[in-house]
């Protein structure tokens, strides 16, 4: 089998993207026997001074990354941070890079997942108000995302994934005393997943104030959280410097560091490349497994 090729973009080059990419590529902990390829080109951006030009270059390079993934010239892409606000000013029509890659690659079955050294968390709902979460939770969506999460965990661990579906309500609803969503929506999803995914085990609704501790201790390989902050508060507490964002469901992986452009510290030599290095590691892991699917 030919060498794995991982593409990478520099994001908005007025931010810390170029420096954390350079540090990660120079790290002795970077996976070897892999080809790393810049998608796009270096521009003359001023660190800490985002501009229309730096945003347009970031957008253009994302489009080039999609073409490379579609044509198979790279096996995965690591995307450095972009400014959503700046991208929207130059015509970027998607909420974020997750939705952009899914749309451009024609993949409707996708989800957002964050993974660090300690925890892996997929999100049933993302950037919505807390009051809207109960009405947005659907058994069918939990099943769909649960399958994607199990596939990702299998790529990472090469063993039978153990997946928890975290409850929405305290104490998993206490048999309806604190809400009925867990028994009406989440419990049926667990049953369907265990019937339809013979290569993984699913549990839940798991009490949310203990399930993340259980995962930390090794009981679970991944957790499907019902809403953004329930899943990402514990993940960022434990894995702030190593968490990465993975778009589940794409034919070829897209991974990014789980932090922003950090314009305020760009060019000062203090940006931490740990998350970017982890993004390259995860990209290599998943791409190596995905190669077997083609």
Coordinates of C-alpha atoms in Angstrom, one line a residue:
X1 CA 0.0 0.0 0.0
X2 CA 1.3 3.5 -0.9
X3 CA 2.3 6.0 1.7
X4 CA -0.5 7.9 3.6
X5 CA -0.8 11.5 2.5
X6 CA -2.2 14.1 5.0
X7 CA -3.0 17.5 3.6
X8 CA -3.2 20.6 5.8
X9 CA -4.3 24.2 5.5
X10 CA -2.9 27.2 7.3
X11 CA -6.3 28.7 8.2
X12 CA -6.6 32.4 8.5
X13 CA -2.9 33.2 8.3
X14 CA -3.2 36.3 10.5
X15 CA -3.8 33.9 13.3
X16 CA -1.8 31.2 15.0
X17 CA -2.4 28.6 12.3
X18 CA 0.9 28.9 10.5
X19 CA 3.0 28.7 13.6
X20 CA 1.2 25.8 15.3
X21 CA 1.2 23.9 12.0
X22 CA 5.0 24.5 11.7
X23 CA 5.6 23.4 15.3
X24 CA 3.5 20.3 14.9
X25 CA 5.3 19.3 11.7
X26 CA 8.7 19.7 13.4
X27 CA 7.7 17.7 16.5
X28 CA 9.5 14.4 17.1
X29 CA 6.1 13.0 18.1
X30 CA 4.6 13.5 14.7
X31 CA 3.7 10.2 13.0
X32 CA 6.4 9.2 10.5
X33 CA 6.4 7.4 7.2
X34 CA 3.6 9.8 6.2
X35 CA 3.6 12.5 3.6
X36 CA 2.4 15.9 4.7
X37 CA 1.2 18.3 2.0
X38 CA 0.4 22.0 2.2
X39 CA -3.0 22.8 0.5
X40 CA -2.9 26.3 -0.8
X41 CA 0.0 28.7 -0.3
X42 CA 1.6 30.9 2.3
X43 CA 0.6 34.6 2.0
X44 CA 2.0 37.8 3.4
X45 CA -0.4 38.1 6.3
X46 CA 0.4 40.2 9.3
X47 CA 0.2 38.2 12.5
X48 CA -2.7 39.6 14.7
X49 CA -4.1 41.7 11.9
X50 CA -6.8 39.7 10.1
X51 CA -7.9 41.1 6.7
X52 CA -10.2 40.4 3.9
X53 CA -7.2 39.0 2.0
X54 CA -6.4 36.5 4.8
X55 CA -10.0 35.4 5.1
X56 CA -10.3 35.0 1.3
X57 CA -7.1 32.9 1.2
X58 CA -8.5 30.7 4.0
X59 CA -11.7 30.2 2.1
X60 CA -9.9 29.5 -1.2
X61 CA -7.7 26.9 0.5
X62 CA -10.7 25.1 2.0
X63 CA -12.1 24.8 -1.5
X64 CA -8.7 23.3 -2.7
X65 CA -8.8 20.9 0.3
X66 CA -12.3 19.7 -0.8
X67 CA -11.0 19.1 -4.3
X68 CA -8.0 17.1 -3.0
X69 CA -10.2 15.0 -0.8
X70 CA -12.7 14.4 -3.6
X71 CA -10.0 13.3 -6.1
X72 CA -8.1 11.2 -3.5
X73 CA -4.8 13.0 -3.8
X74 CA -4.8 13.2 0.0
X75 CA -6.1 10.7 2.5
X76 CA -7.2 13.2 5.1
X77 CA -7.1 17.0 5.8
X78 CA -6.0 18.9 8.9
X79 CA -7.5 22.4 8.9
X80 CA -6.0 25.2 10.9
X81 CA -8.3 27.7 12.6
X82 CA -10.4 30.2 10.6
X83 CA -12.4 33.2 11.7
X84 CA -16.1 32.4 10.9
X85 CA -17.0 36.1 11.1
X86 CA -14.3 37.0 8.6
X87 CA -15.2 34.1 6.3
X88 CA -18.8 35.1 6.2
X89 CA -17.7 38.6 5.0
X90 CA -16.1 37.0 1.9
X91 CA -19.1 34.8 1.0
X92 CA -18.7 31.7 3.2
X93 CA -22.3 30.5 3.5
X94 CA -22.0 27.7 6.1
X95 CA -22.1 27.9 9.9
X96 CA -18.6 26.4 10.1
X97 CA -16.0 24.1 8.5
X98 CA -17.9 21.0 9.6
X99 CA -21.0 21.9 7.5
X100 CA -18.8 23.2 4.7
X101 CA -16.9 19.9 4.1
X102 CA -20.1 17.8 4.4
X103 CA -21.9 20.0 1.9
X104 CA -19.0 20.2 -0.6
X105 CA -18.4 16.5 -0.4
X106 CA -22.1 15.7 -0.8
X107 CA -22.4 13.9 2.5
X108 CA -25.7 14.4 4.4
X109 CA -24.8 11.9 7.1
X110 CA -22.3 13.7 9.2
X111 CA -21.8 14.8 12.8
X112 CA -19.4 16.8 15.0
X113 CA -17.1 14.9 17.3
X114 CA -14.4 16.2 19.7
X115 CA -11.7 13.9 20.9
X116 CA -8.7 14.3 23.2
X117 CA -6.3 12.1 25.1
X118 CA -9.0 11.3 27.8
X119 CA -12.4 11.7 26.2
X120 CA -14.2 11.3 22.9
X121 CA -17.6 13.1 22.7
X122 CA -20.0 13.3 19.8
X123 CA -22.8 15.9 19.9
X124 CA -26.5 15.3 19.2
X125 CA -27.1 19.0 19.0
X126 CA -24.5 21.8 18.6
X127 CA -24.9 25.5 18.7
X128 CA -28.5 26.0 19.8
X129 CA -30.1 27.5 22.9
X130 CA -30.6 25.1 25.8
X131 CA -34.4 25.7 25.7
X132 CA -34.5 24.3 22.2
X133 CA -32.5 21.1 22.9
X134 CA -35.5 18.9 24.1
X135 CA -37.5 19.6 21.0
X136 CA -34.5 18.9 18.7
X137 CA -33.6 15.5 20.2
X138 CA -34.8 12.7 18.0
X139 CA -34.4 9.0 18.4
X140 CA -33.5 8.6 14.7
X141 CA -30.8 11.3 15.0
X142 CA -29.2 9.6 18.1
X143 CA -29.1 6.3 16.2
X144 CA -27.6 8.0 13.1
X145 CA -24.9 9.8 15.1
X146 CA -24.3 6.8 17.4
X147 CA -23.4 4.7 14.4
X148 CA -20.9 7.3 13.2
X149 CA -19.3 7.6 16.6
X150 CA -19.0 3.8 16.9
X151 CA -17.2 3.7 13.5
X152 CA -14.8 6.4 14.6
X153 CA -14.0 4.7 17.9
X154 CA -13.3 1.5 16.0
X155 CA -10.8 3.4 13.9
X156 CA -9.1 4.8 16.9
X157 CA -9.0 1.7 19.2
X158 CA -9.3 -1.3 16.7
X159 CA -11.5 -3.0 19.3
X160 CA -15.2 -3.4 20.0
X161 CA -16.3 0.1 20.9
X162 CA -18.2 0.7 24.1
X163 CA -20.5 3.8 23.6
X164 CA -22.6 5.6 26.2
X165 CA -25.6 7.8 25.3
X166 CA -25.6 10.4 28.1
X167 CA -29.0 11.4 29.5
X168 CA -30.5 14.8 29.1
X169 CA -31.9 15.2 32.6
X170 CA -30.4 14.9 36.1
X171 CA -30.4 11.2 37.2
X172 CA -31.5 10.2 33.7
X173 CA -34.9 11.7 34.5
X174 CA -35.5 9.6 37.6
X175 CA -38.2 7.5 35.9
X176 CA -40.0 10.6 34.7
X177 CA -39.7 12.8 37.8
X178 CA -37.3 15.2 36.0
X179 CA -38.5 14.9 32.5
X180 CA -39.5 12.2 30.1
X181 CA -37.0 12.7 27.2
X182 CA -34.6 10.1 28.5
X183 CA -37.1 7.2 28.4
X184 CA -39.0 8.5 25.4
X185 CA -36.1 9.4 23.1
X186 CA -32.8 8.2 24.3
X187 CA -33.6 4.7 25.7
X188 CA -35.2 3.6 22.4
X189 CA -32.1 4.8 20.5
X190 CA -29.9 2.6 22.7
X191 CA -32.1 -0.4 21.9
X192 CA -32.0 0.2 18.2
X193 CA -28.3 0.8 18.1
X194 CA -27.6 -2.5 19.9
X195 CA -29.8 -4.3 17.3
X196 CA -28.4 -2.6 14.2
X197 CA -24.7 -2.3 15.2
X198 CA -23.4 -5.8 16.1
X199 CA -19.8 -4.6 16.2
X200 CA -20.3 -2.2 19.1
X201 CA -22.1 -2.0 22.5
X202 CA -24.3 0.9 23.5
X203 CA -25.4 1.9 27.0
X204 CA -27.9 4.4 28.3
X205 CA -29.4 6.7 29.1
X206 CA -26.4 7.1 31.4
X207 CA -26.5 9.5 34.3
X208 CA -24.7 12.6 33.0
X209 CA -23.0 13.6 36.2
X210 CA -21.1 10.3 36.3
X211 CA -20.8 9.0 32.7
X212 CA -17.8 11.2 31.9
X213 CA -16.0 9.9 34.9
X214 CA -16.8 6.4 33.8
X215 CA -15.3 7.1 30.4
X216 CA -12.2 8.6 32.0
X217 CA -11.7 5.4 33.9
X218 CA -12.0 3.3 30.7
X219 CA -15.5 2.0 30.8
X220 CA -16.5 3.8 27.6
X221 CA -14.6 4.6 24.4
X222 CA -17.0 7.4 23.4
X223 CA -20.0 9.4 24.6
X224 CA -22.9 10.8 22.7
X225 CA -23.9 14.0 24.5
X226 CA -27.4 15.4 24.0
X227 CA -26.1 19.0 23.9
X228 CA -23.0 21.1 23.3
X229 CA -21.9 22.1 26.8
X230 CA -22.8 18.9 28.6
X231 CA -20.2 17.1 26.5
X232 CA -17.6 19.8 26.0
X233 CA -17.2 21.1 29.5
X234 CA -15.7 17.9 30.8
X235 CA -13.8 17.3 27.6
X236 CA -12.2 20.8 27.7
X237 CA -11.5 20.5 31.4
X238 CA -9.5 17.3 30.8
X239 CA -8.3 17.7 27.2
X240 CA -8.1 21.5 26.6
X241 CA -4.6 21.3 25.0
X242 CA -5.1 18.1 23.0
X243 CA -8.8 18.1 21.9
X244 CA -9.4 17.9 18.2
X245 CA -12.6 18.4 16.1
X246 CA -13.5 15.6 13.7
X247 CA -16.2 15.7 11.1
X248 CA -17.7 12.2 11.3
X249 CA -19.1 10.5 8.2
X250 CA -16.9 12.0 5.5
X251 CA -15.5 9.6 3.0
X252 CA -12.0 10.9 3.9
X253 CA -11.3 12.4 7.3
X254 CA -11.3 16.1 8.2
X255 CA -9.7 17.0 11.5
X256 CA -8.8 20.3 13.1
X257 CA -7.4 21.6 16.4
X258 CA -10.1 22.5 18.8
X259 CA -9.2 26.2 19.3
X260 CA -9.6 29.4 17.4
X261 CA -7.3 31.8 15.4
X262 CA -6.1 33.5 18.6
X263 CA -5.3 36.7 16.8
X264 CA -4.2 38.3 20.1
X265 CA -1.2 36.0 20.5
X266 CA -0.4 35.4 16.8
X267 CA 3.3 35.9 16.1
X268 CA 4.4 36.1 19.7
X269 CA 5.8 32.6 19.9
X270 CA 3.6 31.4 22.7
X271 CA 0.9 29.4 20.9
X272 CA 0.6 25.8 22.0
X273 CA 0.8 23.3 19.1
X274 CA -0.4 20.3 21.2
X275 CA -3.9 20.3 19.7
X276 CA -2.6 20.6 16.1
X277 CA -0.1 17.8 16.7
X278 CA -3.0 15.6 18.0
X279 CA -5.0 16.5 14.9
X280 CA -2.2 15.1 12.7
X281 CA -2.1 12.0 14.8
X282 CA -5.8 11.4 14.6
X283 CA -5.9 12.1 10.9
X284 CA -3.2 9.5 10.3
X285 CA -5.0 6.9 12.5
X286 CA -8.4 7.4 10.8
X287 CA -6.9 7.7 7.3
X288 CA -5.0 4.5 7.7
X289 CA -8.3 2.7 8.6
X290 CA -10.3 4.4 5.9
X291 CA -7.8 3.3 3.3
X292 CA -9.1 -0.2 3.9
X293 CA -12.6 0.9 2.9
X294 CA -11.7 2.1 -0.7

